[in-house]
Short mmCIF file of C-alpha atoms in Angstrom, two decimals:
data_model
loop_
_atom_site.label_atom_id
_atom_site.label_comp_id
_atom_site.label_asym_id
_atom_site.label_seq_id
_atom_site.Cartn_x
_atom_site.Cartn_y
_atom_site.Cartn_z
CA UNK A 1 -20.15 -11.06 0.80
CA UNK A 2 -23.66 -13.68 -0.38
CA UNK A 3 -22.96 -12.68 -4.09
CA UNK A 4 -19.30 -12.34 -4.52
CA UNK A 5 -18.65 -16.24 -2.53
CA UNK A 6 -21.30 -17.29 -4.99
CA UNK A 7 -19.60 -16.49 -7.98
CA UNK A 8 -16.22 -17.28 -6.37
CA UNK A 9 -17.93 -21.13 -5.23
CA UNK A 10 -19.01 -21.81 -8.86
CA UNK A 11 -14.90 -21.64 -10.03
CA UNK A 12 -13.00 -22.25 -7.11
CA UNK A 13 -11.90 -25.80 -7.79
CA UNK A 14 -13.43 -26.12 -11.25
CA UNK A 15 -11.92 -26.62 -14.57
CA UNK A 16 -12.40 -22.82 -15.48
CA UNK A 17 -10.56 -21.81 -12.24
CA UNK A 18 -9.12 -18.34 -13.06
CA UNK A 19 -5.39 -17.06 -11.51
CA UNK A 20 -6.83 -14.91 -9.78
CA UNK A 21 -10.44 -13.74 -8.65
CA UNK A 22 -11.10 -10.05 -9.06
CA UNK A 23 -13.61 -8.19 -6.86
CA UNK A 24 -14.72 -5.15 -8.30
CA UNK A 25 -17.53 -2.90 -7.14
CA UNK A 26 -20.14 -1.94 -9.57
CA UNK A 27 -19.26 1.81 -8.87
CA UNK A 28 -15.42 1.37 -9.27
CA UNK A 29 -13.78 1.90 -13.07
CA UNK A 30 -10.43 -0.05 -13.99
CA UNK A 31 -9.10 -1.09 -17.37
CA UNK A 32 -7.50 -4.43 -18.45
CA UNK A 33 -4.61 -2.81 -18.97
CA UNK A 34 -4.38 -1.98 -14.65
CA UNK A 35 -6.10 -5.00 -14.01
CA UNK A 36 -2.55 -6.80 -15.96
CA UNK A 37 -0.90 -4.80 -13.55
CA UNK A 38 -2.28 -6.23 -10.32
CA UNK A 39 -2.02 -9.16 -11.66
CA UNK A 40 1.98 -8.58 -11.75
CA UNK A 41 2.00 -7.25 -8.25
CA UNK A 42 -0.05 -10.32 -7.24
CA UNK A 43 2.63 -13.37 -8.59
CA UNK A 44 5.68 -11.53 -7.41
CA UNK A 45 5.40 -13.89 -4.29
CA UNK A 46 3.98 -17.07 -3.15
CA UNK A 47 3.20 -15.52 0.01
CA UNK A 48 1.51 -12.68 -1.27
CA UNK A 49 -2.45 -13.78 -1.20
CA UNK A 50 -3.96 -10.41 -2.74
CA UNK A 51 -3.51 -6.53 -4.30
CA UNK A 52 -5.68 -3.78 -4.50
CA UNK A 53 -4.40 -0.02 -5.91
CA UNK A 54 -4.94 2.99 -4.73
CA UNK A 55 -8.70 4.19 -4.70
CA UNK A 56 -9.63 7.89 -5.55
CA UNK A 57 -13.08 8.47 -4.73
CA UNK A 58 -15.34 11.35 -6.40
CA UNK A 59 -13.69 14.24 -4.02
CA UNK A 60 -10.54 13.29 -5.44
CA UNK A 61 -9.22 12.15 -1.91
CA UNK A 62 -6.91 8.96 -2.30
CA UNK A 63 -8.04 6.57 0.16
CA UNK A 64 -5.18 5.99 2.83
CA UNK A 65 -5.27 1.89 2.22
CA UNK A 66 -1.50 1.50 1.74
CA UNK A 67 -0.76 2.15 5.20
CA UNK A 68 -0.07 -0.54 8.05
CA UNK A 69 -1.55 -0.26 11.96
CA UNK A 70 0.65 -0.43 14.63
CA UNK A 71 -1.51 0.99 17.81
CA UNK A 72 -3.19 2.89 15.93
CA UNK A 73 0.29 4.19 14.36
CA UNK A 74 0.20 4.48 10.64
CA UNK A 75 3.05 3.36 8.57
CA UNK A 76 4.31 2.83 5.11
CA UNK A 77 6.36 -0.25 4.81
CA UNK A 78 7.97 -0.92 1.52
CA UNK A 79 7.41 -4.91 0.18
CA UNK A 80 11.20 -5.91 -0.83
CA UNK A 81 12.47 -3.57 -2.76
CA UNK A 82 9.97 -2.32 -5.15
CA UNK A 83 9.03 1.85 -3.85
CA UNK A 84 5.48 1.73 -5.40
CA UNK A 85 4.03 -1.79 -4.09
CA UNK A 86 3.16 -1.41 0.10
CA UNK A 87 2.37 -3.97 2.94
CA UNK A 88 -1.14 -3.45 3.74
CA UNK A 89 -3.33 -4.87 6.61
CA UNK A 90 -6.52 -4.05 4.57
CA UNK A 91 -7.21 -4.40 0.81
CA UNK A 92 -9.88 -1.76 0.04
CA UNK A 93 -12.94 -4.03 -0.84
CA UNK A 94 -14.11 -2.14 -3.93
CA UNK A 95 -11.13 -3.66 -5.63
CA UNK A 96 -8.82 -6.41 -4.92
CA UNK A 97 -7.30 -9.65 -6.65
CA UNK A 98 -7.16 -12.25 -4.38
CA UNK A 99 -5.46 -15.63 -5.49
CA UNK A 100 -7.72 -18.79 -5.40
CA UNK A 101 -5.07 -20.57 -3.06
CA UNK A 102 -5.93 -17.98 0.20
CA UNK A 103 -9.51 -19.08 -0.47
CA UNK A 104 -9.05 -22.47 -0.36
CA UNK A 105 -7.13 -22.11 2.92
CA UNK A 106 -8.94 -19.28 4.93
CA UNK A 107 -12.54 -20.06 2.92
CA UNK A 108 -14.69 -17.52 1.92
CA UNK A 109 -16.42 -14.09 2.81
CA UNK A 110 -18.30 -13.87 5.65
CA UNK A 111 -21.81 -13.95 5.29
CA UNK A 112 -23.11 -12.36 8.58
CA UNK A 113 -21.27 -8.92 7.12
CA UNK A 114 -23.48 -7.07 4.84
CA UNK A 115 -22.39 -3.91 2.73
CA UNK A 116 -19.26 -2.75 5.02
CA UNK A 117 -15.94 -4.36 6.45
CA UNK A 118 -16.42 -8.39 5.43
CA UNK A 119 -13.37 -7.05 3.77
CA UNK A 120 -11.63 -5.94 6.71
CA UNK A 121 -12.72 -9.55 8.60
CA UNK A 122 -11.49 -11.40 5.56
CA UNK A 123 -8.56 -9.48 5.62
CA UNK A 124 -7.48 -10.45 9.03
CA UNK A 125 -7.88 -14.20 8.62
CA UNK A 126 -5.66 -14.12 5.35
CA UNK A 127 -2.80 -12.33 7.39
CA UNK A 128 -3.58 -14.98 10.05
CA UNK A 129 -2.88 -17.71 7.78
CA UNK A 130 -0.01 -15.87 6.77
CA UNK A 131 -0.66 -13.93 3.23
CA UNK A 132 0.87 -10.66 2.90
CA UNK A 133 -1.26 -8.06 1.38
CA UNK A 134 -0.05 -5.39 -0.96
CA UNK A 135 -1.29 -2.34 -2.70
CA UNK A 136 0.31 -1.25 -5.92
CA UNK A 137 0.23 2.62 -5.51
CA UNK A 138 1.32 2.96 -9.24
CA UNK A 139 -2.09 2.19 -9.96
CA UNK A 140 -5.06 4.59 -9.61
CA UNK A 141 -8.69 3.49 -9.90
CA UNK A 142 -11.69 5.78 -9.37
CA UNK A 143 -14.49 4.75 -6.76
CA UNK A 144 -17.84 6.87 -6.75
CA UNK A 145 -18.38 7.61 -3.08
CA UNK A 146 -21.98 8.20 -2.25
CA UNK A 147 -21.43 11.42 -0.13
CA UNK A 148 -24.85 11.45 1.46
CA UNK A 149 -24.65 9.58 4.83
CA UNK A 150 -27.86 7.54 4.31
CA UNK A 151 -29.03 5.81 7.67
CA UNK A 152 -28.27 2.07 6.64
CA UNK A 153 -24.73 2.98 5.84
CA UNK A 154 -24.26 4.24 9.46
CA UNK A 155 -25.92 1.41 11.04
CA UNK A 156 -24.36 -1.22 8.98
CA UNK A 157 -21.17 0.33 9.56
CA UNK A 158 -21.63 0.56 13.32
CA UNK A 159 -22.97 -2.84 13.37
CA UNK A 160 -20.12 -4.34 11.33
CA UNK A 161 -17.47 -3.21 13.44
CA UNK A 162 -18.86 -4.31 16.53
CA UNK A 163 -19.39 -7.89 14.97
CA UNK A 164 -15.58 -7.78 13.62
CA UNK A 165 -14.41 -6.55 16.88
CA UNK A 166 -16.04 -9.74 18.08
CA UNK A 167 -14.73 -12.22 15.68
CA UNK A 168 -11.26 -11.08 15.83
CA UNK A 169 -10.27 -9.66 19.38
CA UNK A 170 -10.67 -10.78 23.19
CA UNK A 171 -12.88 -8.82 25.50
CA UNK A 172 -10.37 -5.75 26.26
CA UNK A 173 -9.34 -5.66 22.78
CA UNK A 174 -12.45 -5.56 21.69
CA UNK A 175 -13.52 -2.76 24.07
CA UNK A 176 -10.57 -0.99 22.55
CA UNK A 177 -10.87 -1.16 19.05
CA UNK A 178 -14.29 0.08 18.94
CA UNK A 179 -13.48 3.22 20.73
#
């Protein structure tokens, strides 16, 4: 979250403002060419805030980000009428193009996350303020998933979803969503 609101504070609002900011992890490949692509998913709508594609990881499992929540019911819901391009609650945070506007309005990553879920926080406050998020499944970018469970990544992950459970949801909500 530190380093990617750096980079986005030193254009948001500055003569060399890009369309669109692109957050890409180090350990995720994509060419210009699919990059042009989200980039047409992104300005189909003024309501849509951000895009992300599908992510296949390095056991060739497509991560299941194009699906929707509803009590812990997932669902595929088409955006208009295009078949390929999905409502999403979550973009996957190893890539996603996020429009300058839903910065402006909802402000930047959160700080207090570190390695796991600011995306997931961030996320929520742009549906808040009323973004739609989509994921373009005609586009497939690899992510290398480190397979060894390594004990920061379990108590960062832990630790993250407590603190989003507390930013986002009252005290029985909360209770629930980290069960």
């Amino acid at each position: 979250a530190y380093a990617n609101n750096i980079g986005i504070s030193k254009y948001l609002g500055s003569n060399k403002e890009p369309k669109a900011f692109l957050i890409l992890n180090p350990d995720a490949t994509i060419s210009t060419k699919q990059i042009a692509e989200l980039y047409n998913t992104l300005i189909l709508n003024k309501e849509v805030g951000g895009v992300c594609p599908l992510i296949i990881d390095n056991t060739k499992v497509i991560d299941p980000n194009y699906t929707r929540s509803l009590f812990g019911i997932k669902k595929r819901e088409k955006y208009k009428k295009y078949n390929h391009v999905l409502i999403a609650d979550v973009l996957h945070g190893s890539c996603m193009l996020i429009k300058p506007e839903v910065f402006r309005t909802i402000g930047f990553f959160d700080e207090s996350f570190f390695l796991y879920a600011e995306e997931t926080e961030f996320c929520g406050r742009a549906i808040k303020a009323n973004y739609i998020l989509l994921v373009n499944t005609d586009i497939e970018i690899y992510h290398s998933l480190d397979i060894e469970e390594k004990y920061y990544t379990v108590y960062y992950t832990w630790r993250n979803i407590f603190l989003f459970a507390k930013k986002q949801f009252d005290d029985y909500y909360r209770l629930l969503y980290a069960v």
